[in-house]
Amino acid sequence: MSEKKQIQVPVMADLAARGESPEVLFWVGCAGAFDDRYKNVTRAFVRILEHVGIKYAVLGMEETCTGDPAKRAGNEFLFQMQAMTNIATLDGYGIKTIVTACPHCFNTIKNEYPALGGNYEVIHHSTFLQNLINEGKVKIAGGGEFKGKRITFHDSCYLGRANNIYEAPREVLAALDADLVEMKRSRANGLCCGAGGAQMWKEPEPGNKDINVERAEEAIGTGATIIASACPFCMTMMSDGVKSQNQEDKVKVFDIAELIAQAEGINA
Amino acid sequence: MISSIAFIIVAVLGIGLFVWQIRKIARNINMGRDKEISGDVSKRINTLLLVAFGQQKMFKRPLPAVLHLFVYVGFLVINVELIEILIDGTFGTHRVLGFLGPVYSVLMAINEILGLLVIIACVIFLARRNITKVPRLTRGPEMRAWPQMDANVILITEIVLMLALFAFNIADQKLSQLNGVQLAGAFPVTSGLVNLFGSDVQTLKIIAATGWWVHIIGILAFMNYLPSSKHFHIIMSFPNVYYSKLEPKGQFSNVESITHEIKAMLDPSYVVPPAPEGADPQKFGAKDVEDLTWKQLMDSYTCTECGRCTSVCPANITGKLLSPRKIVMDTRDRMEEKGESPLIFAPAHYKEESERVKVTEERTLLRGYVTPEELWACTTCNACVESCPVNINQLSTIMDLRRYLVLEESAAPAALNAMFNNIENNGAPWAFSPSDRFNWADDLFMATKN
């Protein structure tokens, strides 16, 4: 029998008021907080955190944009303003370890905050999930409902080339006992979804095709019924790309955390 | 004696001219901003050995990698023979290293085999450029008449140099045979061809001398052609790889002057350190070549225009104007227009325009060469950086040009300005109320197993 349990997501300000500190701070990110589709990923990841019983917290309303889109767009001033605001918040709570489901937040906090005085151990959720699986905290007995399903993983540029994380998301998917297939352009040769460098917020420059369509065609071409991603922008771009090919009924785009939560049977 | 003097004059002139050109290029590179690139020497040497000497990144594409390896190893090994050529030419000796005996034989044999492989590779490379027209080598607005010709000149010169070496060896062997002398060295490629030029001693002497002179003058001319050519990579690859970025590719540079400005804004007691001598503290990003760092300028002298970056660029693949190779080539063109141009190359020759690239009359890298449309097509995905066999960082130049557009000209596309406003006002790139940021946690349930 399974039961429904309501989750009260712990907020950092409350923990601090009680004099407590979390093992890990979950950095939700703007897409994770506002994007309707990606909120599902946030919820799935929180369920996993609850499921394994790790002491975590979120910043809640105190979180603001890391500044990544501003920096990639060339607005260094706005980026640094955001970064310093966030560093003040994080340092105010004495945060040491951060986990996030967004490769852009991950890259920015991990690589670009140190020059501005923010030093943290930053973990992307793919690595975090890989560790949980390796430690046996997430078991997915028998692979769960994705056993044998054909899944292809789309590399996020800011996880892959930017930070050399290629294997962690694949090892997470391996726990599903699915039929993992690679696109021709994968890992270091992966093709961008088209959203990076602040393209997410603008129309593409004139060309003969949208990048996400090019990538979605490649993903659909593998015969996969699930495109797995580990980035909110890739999620949007790949979903739109699949729709442009009228394949949205046959091919679904999921984040690796959603697949794990689903396979582990903790979604409600 | 006369030929010794002639040789010394030619060699000194050739080397002197080369040094003179190198100094011009050094001055061009020094137009760039100072940036200290240091630290982690062992990692740098490791990268140098793997990427430059070991050609690690070339092997992502096996066929051109193997062919290129022939030419590269040929270049390195055959140049050992250059030492002998210099000694023979200066002192009028003949095969002065012949006393090495079996070592010399092995060396000559390897040289001949490599020479043949170089010819084969160069012929295939010529075919790839001119017959099968491999897209990355032939297409794009930056692949104008000069870069196309440059590539062919290099390949044909290399073939001629090798043929001259063979001609010299053939005539030399036949002459020794006719004189009943044992010639030092082993010649696996040409030993079967000893009778090719007949057995007239006078003719053979002329052929041997011509082959020798064509080879040595060819090498000196080639060396002096390098600074005008994409082929300069045979020298620049090594320093460029040594100074390559060791941080994660996703880590973009920090603009320190802005950090000081913000810290001073937040804390009035903060003391801004004085700007380094000669720096323009008020200018953010890059409008022209002197705003880029010396490393970014060195990047463009290292580029051999292979087009790997452009061929993997998602923007370029989908028909956008952006071509990372063009940005690197434009940087070099502009640098030589503004600074000094070496002997052969004239930037004016480069500035043939393409229909789609709408440059302005401004004499700056930004707009005069690189248009905002190209810059705004970049997804910062690092595919170009990943693909470059000589560790050029195309993305860093794109980002510095973007920074100038945004910070100095407020010339971001309207949609991006809206995104900036959202971040400033709502703390998120979208127009959502910050008070809704935690709504995702409302009514959140999970299944628990009993």
XYZ file of C-alpha atoms in Angstrom:
718
model
C 0.000 0.000 0.000
C 1.197 3.482 -0.693
C 0.023 6.563 1.086
C 0.079 10.226 0.249
C 2.166 12.392 2.484
C 2.250 16.180 2.344
C 5.681 17.749 2.166
C 6.496 20.930 4.053
C 9.542 22.154 2.196
C 12.043 23.458 4.781
C 13.015 27.093 4.281
C 16.479 28.287 5.247
C 15.242 31.290 7.238
C 13.190 28.968 9.482
C 16.097 26.589 10.017
C 18.376 29.484 10.872
C 15.806 30.825 13.321
C 15.927 27.458 15.074
C 19.704 27.502 15.000
C 19.815 24.558 12.581
C 21.781 24.112 9.409
C 21.054 21.785 6.492
C 23.427 19.219 5.024
C 22.700 20.655 1.633
C 20.960 23.709 0.258
C 18.732 22.990 -2.742
C 19.126 25.908 -5.175
C 15.833 25.789 -7.074
C 16.634 28.298 -9.819
C 14.187 30.574 -11.631
C 12.995 27.917 -14.073
C 12.518 25.480 -11.225
C 10.473 28.052 -9.345
C 8.431 29.675 -12.135
C 8.369 27.503 -15.255
C 5.241 25.352 -15.098
C 6.907 22.382 -16.707
C 10.099 22.596 -14.677
C 8.256 22.990 -11.362
C 7.531 19.275 -11.793
C 11.235 18.596 -11.797
C 11.686 20.660 -8.646
C 8.881 18.714 -6.952
C 10.301 15.377 -8.119
C 13.715 16.280 -6.775
C 12.258 17.382 -3.416
C 10.416 14.043 -3.190
C 13.733 12.280 -3.701
C 15.375 14.425 -1.006
C 12.524 13.576 1.367
C 12.616 9.936 0.360
C 16.293 9.496 1.230
C 15.898 11.501 4.421
C 18.642 14.027 3.819
C 18.503 17.263 5.774
C 17.962 19.950 3.153
C 16.530 23.436 2.832
C 15.651 25.952 0.150
C 16.028 29.734 0.192
C 12.388 30.178 -0.810
C 11.570 33.810 -1.510
C 15.136 34.847 -0.714
C 16.528 33.182 -3.828
C 17.134 35.370 -6.879
C 18.553 34.773 -10.343
C 22.233 33.728 -10.244
C 22.889 36.223 -13.019
C 23.792 33.579 -15.600
C 21.574 34.915 -18.400
C 22.839 38.446 -17.789
C 26.476 37.330 -17.903
C 26.061 35.266 -21.077
C 24.293 38.204 -22.699
C 27.246 40.442 -21.884
C 25.697 42.334 -18.973
C 28.536 41.819 -16.542
C 27.322 44.614 -14.301
C 23.929 43.042 -13.689
C 25.521 39.637 -13.275
C 27.851 40.828 -10.553
C 25.038 42.656 -8.756
C 23.028 39.429 -8.682
C 26.026 37.372 -7.671
C 26.963 39.619 -4.785
C 23.374 39.693 -3.534
C 23.206 35.912 -3.596
C 26.631 35.485 -2.024
C 25.543 37.770 0.840
C 22.437 35.618 1.387
C 24.310 32.311 1.192
C 27.161 33.465 3.397
C 24.682 34.961 5.850
C 23.375 31.437 6.422
C 26.833 29.892 6.392
C 25.948 27.668 3.428
C 28.690 25.216 2.486
C 27.069 22.761 0.073
C 24.600 23.512 -2.713
C 22.735 21.149 -5.017
C 20.825 22.389 -8.045
C 18.904 20.883 -10.947
C 19.982 23.668 -13.302
C 23.357 23.382 -15.084
C 23.408 27.146 -15.605
C 22.977 27.916 -11.903
C 25.461 25.118 -11.186
C 28.117 26.496 -13.529
C 27.681 30.080 -12.380
C 27.786 29.423 -8.642
C 30.540 26.828 -8.880
C 32.842 28.556 -11.349
C 32.057 32.255 -11.336
C 31.062 33.085 -7.769
C 34.524 32.315 -6.309
C 36.056 35.353 -8.079
C 33.434 37.454 -6.276
C 34.034 35.880 -2.888
C 31.451 33.070 -2.908
C 33.028 29.679 -2.274
C 30.780 26.627 -2.008
C 30.768 22.998 -2.865
C 28.275 22.930 -5.723
C 26.766 19.672 -6.960
C 24.556 19.218 -9.974
C 21.565 16.990 -9.349
C 22.850 14.434 -11.854
C 25.945 13.839 -9.724
C 23.837 13.991 -6.564
C 21.421 11.354 -7.878
C 24.294 9.213 -9.078
C 25.706 9.246 -5.550
C 22.332 8.328 -4.027
C 22.064 5.381 -6.395
C 25.649 4.282 -5.762
C 25.079 4.485 -2.009
C 21.956 2.379 -2.349
C 19.687 5.099 -0.993
C 17.677 5.069 -4.203
C 17.162 1.479 -5.279
C 14.611 1.328 -8.104
C 14.000 -2.388 -7.627
C 13.912 -4.105 -11.004
C 14.305 -0.840 -12.901
C 10.723 0.256 -12.355
C 8.353 1.233 -15.116
C 11.032 2.400 -17.553
C 12.637 -1.022 -17.815
C 13.421 -1.736 -21.453
C 12.120 1.632 -22.678
C 14.255 3.322 -25.290
C 15.737 6.505 -23.812
C 18.214 8.949 -25.298
C 20.071 11.497 -23.201
C 20.556 15.039 -24.469
C 23.731 16.612 -23.069
C 23.405 20.108 -21.661
C 26.314 22.311 -22.780
C 26.744 23.787 -19.327
C 26.930 20.371 -17.732
C 28.919 18.623 -20.453
C 31.458 20.710 -22.298
C 31.365 23.492 -19.707
C 32.026 21.207 -16.734
C 32.945 17.802 -18.160
C 29.985 15.999 -16.575
C 28.977 13.385 -19.110
C 28.741 10.122 -17.204
C 26.730 11.070 -14.100
C 23.371 11.549 -15.877
C 23.977 8.412 -17.938
C 24.715 6.369 -14.839
C 21.518 7.679 -13.276
C 19.595 6.527 -16.335
C 21.370 3.178 -16.254
C 19.641 2.528 -12.918
C 16.337 2.482 -14.812
C 17.438 -0.633 -16.669
C 16.252 1.057 -19.855
C 17.501 0.737 -23.421
C 19.825 3.750 -23.570
C 20.671 4.936 -27.060
C 23.080 7.716 -27.965
C 22.566 10.377 -30.558
C 25.344 10.731 -33.120
C 26.340 14.028 -31.569
C 26.710 13.253 -27.885
C 28.940 13.961 -24.904
C 31.730 16.409 -25.895
C 30.295 16.507 -29.414
C 26.742 17.097 -28.230
C 24.667 19.652 -30.105
C 23.317 22.572 -28.098
C 19.523 22.774 -27.707
C 19.705 26.385 -28.825
C 18.841 28.089 -25.531
C 22.267 28.839 -24.089
C 23.947 32.222 -24.080
C 20.638 33.927 -23.211
C 19.060 32.724 -26.473
C 16.264 31.392 -24.230
C 14.939 34.949 -23.952
C 15.198 36.085 -27.545
C 14.153 35.056 -31.012
C 16.850 33.254 -32.988
C 18.858 35.316 -35.470
C 17.921 34.803 -39.137
C 18.792 31.337 -40.408
C 17.220 28.402 -42.174
C 16.243 26.269 -39.188
C 15.796 26.446 -35.444
C 18.528 24.718 -33.461
C 16.054 22.877 -31.235
C 14.347 21.434 -34.317
C 17.679 20.174 -35.619
C 18.376 18.558 -32.259
C 14.866 17.149 -31.774
C 15.043 15.500 -35.215
C 18.289 13.849 -34.178
C 16.776 12.657 -30.891
C 13.613 11.350 -32.552
C 15.811 9.652 -35.144
C 17.220 7.352 -32.458
C 13.786 5.769 -32.078
C 13.692 6.747 -28.429
C 10.306 7.299 -26.812
C 11.845 9.323 -24.015
C 14.334 12.152 -24.348
C 16.041 12.600 -21.007
C 17.535 15.954 -20.110
C 19.113 17.500 -17.057
C 18.586 21.208 -17.736
C 15.466 23.409 -17.648
C 16.280 25.184 -20.897
C 17.076 21.966 -22.730
C 13.732 20.668 -21.429
C 11.833 23.587 -22.975
C 13.745 23.541 -26.225
C 13.532 19.786 -26.724
C 9.819 19.736 -25.870
C 9.151 22.489 -28.413
C 11.339 20.727 -30.942
C 9.420 17.480 -30.540
C 6.142 19.405 -30.940
C 7.431 21.003 -34.135
C 7.735 17.482 -35.540
C 4.241 16.555 -34.275
C 5.767 13.768 -32.227
C 4.677 14.920 -28.769
C 2.312 11.964 -28.368
C 5.038 9.433 -29.079
C 8.143 11.077 -27.663
C 8.205 12.585 -24.187
C 10.849 14.791 -22.626
C 11.651 14.143 -18.972
C 14.273 15.321 -16.542
C 16.387 12.566 -15.001
C 14.991 13.447 -11.534
C 11.438 12.923 -12.768
C 12.343 9.517 -14.159
C 14.011 8.473 -10.910
C 11.110 9.721 -8.732
C 8.626 7.965 -10.995
C 10.582 4.713 -11.100
C 11.056 4.814 -7.345
C 7.299 5.162 -6.946
C 7.347 8.313 -4.847
C 5.409 10.640 -7.161
C 1.934 11.541 -5.990
C 83.550 28.720 -52.648
C 81.242 30.915 -54.694
C 78.322 28.679 -53.879
C 79.230 28.803 -50.176
C 79.174 32.585 -50.240
C 75.938 32.588 -52.223
C 74.423 30.182 -49.759
C 75.471 32.214 -46.723
C 74.020 35.381 -48.248
C 70.725 33.657 -49.078
C 70.491 32.024 -45.652
C 71.253 35.218 -43.750
C 68.783 37.206 -45.831
C 66.099 34.551 -45.387
C 66.531 34.227 -41.667
C 66.879 37.982 -41.188
C 63.681 38.654 -43.095
C 61.893 36.081 -41.007
C 63.063 37.648 -37.733
C 61.946 41.064 -39.011
C 58.479 39.698 -39.722
C 58.249 37.920 -36.393
C 58.977 41.195 -34.622
C 56.080 42.813 -36.470
C 53.779 40.030 -35.376
C 54.999 40.292 -31.807
C 54.158 44.001 -31.893
C 50.685 43.208 -33.209
C 50.037 40.682 -30.475
C 51.285 43.163 -27.900
C 48.591 45.611 -28.968
C 46.334 43.450 -26.830
C 45.543 44.023 -23.189
C 47.905 42.625 -20.607
C 46.645 39.551 -18.884
C 48.692 37.370 -16.679
C 48.364 33.750 -17.682
C 50.408 31.660 -15.326
C 50.280 28.871 -12.840
C 50.056 25.125 -12.985
C 53.093 24.665 -15.187
C 52.868 20.872 -15.045
C 49.275 20.939 -16.325
C 50.314 23.355 -19.062
C 53.192 21.150 -20.158
C 50.906 18.153 -20.070
C 48.417 19.958 -22.311
C 51.248 21.044 -24.595
C 52.466 17.473 -24.978
C 49.010 16.012 -25.557
C 47.316 18.672 -27.655
C 50.199 20.303 -29.530
C 52.890 17.639 -29.841
C 50.488 14.696 -29.553
C 47.761 16.270 -31.754
C 45.157 14.745 -29.447
C 42.224 16.831 -30.625
C 42.969 16.204 -34.301
C 42.011 12.569 -33.813
C 38.348 13.403 -33.410
C 38.409 13.116 -37.210
C 40.681 10.151 -38.014
C 41.287 10.548 -41.769
C 42.538 14.131 -41.777
C 44.323 13.397 -38.488
C 46.434 10.607 -39.998
C 47.219 12.589 -43.139
C 48.080 15.639 -41.060
C 50.296 13.468 -38.872
C 52.359 12.480 -41.933
C 52.932 16.115 -42.813
C 53.618 17.083 -39.197
C 56.109 14.295 -38.515
C 57.612 14.874 -41.951
C 58.064 18.525 -41.086
C 59.759 17.730 -37.770
C 62.033 14.959 -39.015
C 62.979 16.350 -42.399
C 64.083 19.504 -40.635
C 66.837 17.474 -38.997
C 68.231 17.306 -42.493
C 68.117 21.085 -42.550
C 71.033 21.063 -40.136
C 73.073 19.108 -42.638
C 71.970 21.376 -45.454
C 73.123 24.413 -43.497
C 76.542 22.874 -42.758
C 77.026 21.534 -46.291
C 76.030 24.862 -47.779
C 78.231 26.927 -45.546
C 81.396 24.833 -45.713
C 80.995 23.296 -49.149
C 80.939 19.800 -47.662
C 78.810 16.962 -49.005
C 76.500 14.975 -46.724
C 78.564 15.980 -43.722
C 76.546 13.865 -41.324
C 77.355 10.750 -43.353
C 79.943 9.762 -40.754
C 76.999 8.703 -38.551
C 76.917 5.540 -40.669
C 73.917 3.320 -39.957
C 72.195 6.114 -38.007
C 72.521 8.337 -41.038
C 71.148 5.609 -43.276
C 68.129 5.143 -41.061
C 67.585 8.901 -40.916
C 67.755 9.275 -44.691
C 65.478 6.288 -45.173
C 62.893 7.703 -42.770
C 63.159 11.058 -44.504
C 62.443 9.563 -47.886
C 59.480 7.554 -46.641
C 58.072 10.573 -44.822
C 58.699 12.690 -47.899
C 56.594 10.306 -49.924
C 53.856 10.288 -47.268
C 53.910 14.086 -47.219
C 53.363 14.145 -50.977
C 50.501 11.648 -50.723
C 48.871 13.607 -47.875
C 49.233 16.925 -49.684
C 47.732 15.520 -52.871
C 44.735 14.223 -50.908
C 44.437 17.563 -49.104
C 44.454 19.376 -52.458
C 41.726 17.043 -53.686
C 39.651 17.677 -50.560
C 39.870 21.419 -51.117
C 39.529 21.595 -54.893
C 37.721 18.487 -56.112
C 35.502 17.031 -53.376
C 35.256 20.503 -51.804
C 34.834 19.473 -48.165
C 32.325 22.072 -46.897
C 34.236 23.249 -43.847
C 37.305 23.941 -46.002
C 35.577 25.766 -48.801
C 32.351 27.403 -47.631
C 31.448 30.480 -45.654
C 31.883 34.218 -46.168
C 35.340 34.111 -44.576
C 36.639 31.595 -47.117
C 37.402 34.241 -49.706
C 39.910 34.094 -52.532
C 42.982 34.645 -50.351
C 42.424 31.900 -47.739
C 41.603 29.448 -50.527
C 44.721 30.373 -52.474
C 46.847 30.388 -49.342
C 45.932 26.781 -48.595
C 46.757 25.668 -52.125
C 50.049 27.575 -52.169
C 51.118 25.809 -48.992
C 50.198 22.353 -50.225
C 51.840 22.799 -53.616
C 54.980 24.255 -52.031
C 55.254 21.258 -49.741
C 54.984 18.902 -52.684
C 57.622 20.856 -54.635
C 59.977 20.801 -51.639
C 59.687 17.051 -51.350
C 60.168 16.545 -55.093
C 63.285 18.726 -54.980
C 64.637 16.560 -52.188
C 63.955 13.433 -54.247
C 65.569 14.935 -57.349
C 68.680 15.758 -55.364
C 68.848 12.260 -53.932
C 68.397 10.598 -57.344
C 71.073 12.649 -59.042
C 73.387 12.266 -56.068
C 73.050 8.480 -56.104
C 73.653 8.246 -59.849
C 76.701 10.479 -59.610
C 78.182 8.321 -56.862
C 77.450 5.237 -58.924
C 79.196 6.710 -61.977
C 82.168 7.743 -59.840
C 82.293 4.343 -58.166
C 81.892 5.924 -54.724
C 79.811 4.513 -51.907
C 77.171 7.159 -51.032
C 76.303 7.560 -47.382
C 72.641 6.969 -46.551
C 69.818 4.673 -47.633
C 67.166 5.798 -50.096
C 64.186 3.415 -50.208
C 62.016 5.690 -52.359
C 64.529 6.948 -54.931
C 67.032 4.076 -55.150
C 64.867 2.408 -57.804
C 64.794 5.624 -59.808
C 68.536 6.278 -60.088
C 68.455 6.178 -63.874
C 65.585 8.628 -64.157
C 67.773 11.530 -65.245
C 70.138 9.535 -67.464
C 73.856 9.261 -66.928
C 75.254 12.502 -68.251
C 77.479 13.753 -65.436
C 77.044 17.420 -66.276
C 73.245 17.154 -66.364
C 73.215 15.155 -63.167
C 75.364 17.734 -61.412
C 73.010 20.475 -62.497
C 69.992 18.487 -61.338
C 71.581 17.678 -57.981
C 72.547 21.305 -57.457
C 69.153 22.553 -58.592
C 67.344 20.079 -56.364
C 69.465 21.127 -53.423
C 69.023 24.847 -54.076
C 65.301 24.584 -54.722
C 64.948 22.735 -51.455
C 66.935 25.215 -49.394
C 65.591 28.362 -51.055
C 62.163 26.803 -50.913
C 62.450 26.299 -47.178
C 63.655 29.862 -46.618
C 60.902 31.259 -48.823
C 58.347 29.055 -47.113
C 59.521 30.280 -43.716
C 59.045 33.856 -44.853
C 55.665 33.098 -46.291
C 54.461 31.705 -42.944
C 53.789 35.010 -41.162
C 51.374 35.995 -43.925
C 49.684 32.652 -43.967
C 47.360 30.460 -41.994
C 50.264 28.041 -42.070
C 51.868 30.081 -39.300
C 50.148 27.596 -37.007
C 53.162 25.303 -37.292
C 54.918 27.741 -34.972
C 52.104 29.398 -33.023
C 50.301 26.203 -32.010
C 52.895 25.469 -29.386
C 52.764 28.719 -27.380
C 49.029 28.990 -27.945
C 48.352 25.561 -26.509
C 50.723 26.191 -23.622
C 48.767 29.313 -22.685
C 45.360 27.716 -23.210
C 42.589 28.146 -20.668
C 42.813 25.576 -17.887
C 39.630 26.540 -16.036
C 36.334 24.796 -16.846
C 35.016 25.955 -20.212
C 31.877 27.268 -18.561
C 33.825 29.724 -16.453
C 33.743 33.069 -18.240
C 36.218 35.777 -17.341
C 35.430 38.143 -14.508
C 35.492 41.874 -15.248
C 37.392 43.130 -12.234
C 36.848 46.829 -12.836
C 33.109 46.165 -12.470
C 33.691 44.210 -9.273
C 35.487 47.213 -7.802
C 32.751 49.550 -8.952
C 29.999 47.474 -7.364
C 31.927 46.965 -4.146
C 32.484 50.714 -3.913
C 28.770 51.251 -4.523
C 27.749 48.812 -1.801
C 30.411 49.935 0.662
C 31.495 53.599 0.515
C 34.621 52.799 2.527
C 35.845 50.354 -0.144
C 39.093 51.541 -1.714
C 39.264 50.884 -5.457
C 42.799 49.806 -6.360
C 44.418 52.015 -9.012
C 44.067 50.801 -12.580
C 47.249 49.472 -14.184
C 49.333 51.920 -16.191
C 47.929 52.690 -19.608
C 44.689 50.793 -19.115
C 41.399 52.444 -19.923
C 39.370 51.637 -16.820
C 36.178 53.053 -18.219
C 35.927 50.768 -21.217
C 34.062 47.498 -20.738
C 34.270 44.698 -23.234
C 35.974 44.900 -26.605
C 35.293 47.155 -29.561
C 38.606 46.766 -31.309
C 41.666 44.562 -31.226
C 43.484 46.498 -28.501
C 40.576 45.759 -26.142
C 41.183 42.023 -26.494
C 43.930 40.284 -24.523
C 47.242 39.326 -26.089
C 46.124 35.699 -25.850
C 42.988 36.381 -27.885
C 45.171 38.082 -30.506
C 47.627 35.187 -30.447
C 44.660 32.874 -31.015
C 44.087 34.425 -34.400
C 47.723 34.018 -35.448
C 47.397 30.347 -34.518
C 44.258 29.671 -36.528
C 44.824 27.497 -39.576
C 41.292 28.067 -40.827
C 40.397 24.375 -40.713
C 36.765 25.216 -39.977
C 36.196 22.545 -37.355
C 34.736 25.208 -35.049
C 32.323 26.488 -37.649
C 31.282 22.994 -38.699
C 30.132 22.140 -35.164
C 28.598 25.536 -34.331
C 24.854 25.054 -33.771
C 24.154 28.550 -35.055
C 26.147 27.975 -38.217
C 24.652 24.528 -38.787
C 21.193 26.078 -38.791
C 22.070 28.802 -41.271
C 22.821 31.705 -38.971
C 25.505 34.178 -39.908
C 27.801 33.261 -37.026
C 30.986 31.442 -37.921
C 33.512 31.204 -35.086
C 36.310 30.867 -37.632
C 35.313 34.169 -39.206
C 35.586 35.951 -35.852
C 39.111 34.624 -35.404
C 40.120 35.480 -38.979
C 38.528 38.943 -38.709
C 40.559 39.602 -35.570
C 43.764 38.887 -37.450
C 42.743 41.000 -40.436
C 41.827 43.937 -38.260
C 45.005 43.556 -36.216
C 47.100 43.790 -39.373
C 45.070 46.678 -40.729
C 45.522 48.603 -37.522
C 48.998 47.412 -36.577
C 51.602 46.076 -38.929
C 51.205 43.785 -41.847
C 53.866 41.272 -42.726
C 55.510 41.033 -46.095
C 53.113 39.353 -48.487
C 49.740 39.752 -46.960
C 47.722 42.938 -47.458
C 44.569 43.304 -45.363
C 42.826 45.117 -48.212
C 42.983 41.871 -50.100
C 40.962 40.311 -47.320
C 38.182 42.826 -47.143
C 36.137 41.406 -49.982
C 32.647 41.505 -48.586
C 29.969 38.921 -48.676
C 26.348 39.731 -49.312
C 25.057 38.671 -45.946
C 27.653 40.222 -43.692
C 26.640 43.872 -43.439
C 29.773 45.499 -42.115
C 29.959 49.274 -41.716
C 32.720 51.707 -42.623
C 33.787 51.872 -38.973
C 37.453 51.045 -38.630
C 37.011 48.773 -35.649
C 36.712 45.028 -35.183
C 33.133 45.454 -33.997
C 30.867 46.419 -36.901
C 33.796 47.059 -39.275
C 34.434 43.306 -39.420
C 32.130 41.471 -37.019
C 28.448 42.385 -37.032
C 26.126 42.267 -34.006
C 23.961 39.720 -35.842
C 26.836 37.245 -35.758
C 27.486 37.877 -32.070
C 23.854 37.521 -31.037
C 23.558 34.155 -32.769
C 25.976 32.522 -30.314
C 24.561 30.072 -27.773
C 27.851 30.042 -25.802
C 27.762 26.252 -26.083
C 31.563 25.886 -26.310
C 31.374 23.458 -29.241
C 33.852 25.672 -31.149
C 36.281 25.754 -28.231
C 35.983 21.998 -27.749
C 36.634 21.299 -31.425
C 39.698 23.486 -31.941
C 42.838 21.329 -32.300
C 45.045 24.213 -31.137
C 42.918 25.403 -28.202
C 41.736 28.710 -29.618
C 39.020 30.286 -27.461
C 36.626 31.745 -30.020
C 33.941 32.175 -27.379
C 35.978 34.538 -25.208
C 36.285 36.994 -28.106
C 32.576 36.714 -28.905
C 31.764 37.435 -25.262
C 34.037 40.475 -25.030
C 32.445 41.952 -28.149
C 28.990 41.274 -26.688
C 30.002 42.963 -23.468
C 30.945 46.101 -25.370
C 27.579 46.133 -27.152
C 25.688 45.800 -23.883
C 27.795 47.753 -21.406
C 29.066 50.573 -23.610
C 26.341 50.952 -26.203
C 23.261 49.501 -24.483
C 22.765 47.813 -27.825
C 21.357 44.473 -26.695
C 18.368 43.106 -28.615
C 15.104 44.427 -27.097
C 14.127 41.008 -25.792
C 17.363 40.782 -23.835
C 16.854 44.250 -22.399
C 13.474 43.041 -21.197
C 15.184 40.051 -19.612
C 17.686 42.383 -17.873
C 14.794 44.461 -16.548
C 13.083 41.364 -15.221
C 16.196 40.286 -13.357
C 16.641 43.770 -11.913
C 13.036 44.163 -10.865
C 11.853 40.613 -10.121
C 15.080 38.742 -9.491
C 14.181 36.370 -12.327
C 14.677 36.575 -16.089
C 10.926 36.246 -16.616
C 8.207 38.682 -15.618
C 7.039 36.784 -12.546
C 6.391 38.329 -9.170
C 9.122 37.438 -6.662
C 6.352 36.737 -4.150
C 5.308 33.738 -6.305
C 8.771 32.205 -6.210
C 7.943 29.632 -3.592
C 4.484 28.672 -4.914
C 5.825 25.432 -6.352
C 5.952 24.014 -2.823
C 2.224 24.530 -2.209
C 0.181 21.348 -1.927
C 3.202 19.175 -2.564
C 2.648 15.498 -1.891
C 4.632 12.331 -2.240
C 3.796 8.650 -2.128
C 5.219 6.682 0.747
C 5.324 2.938 0.866
C 4.088 1.215 3.980
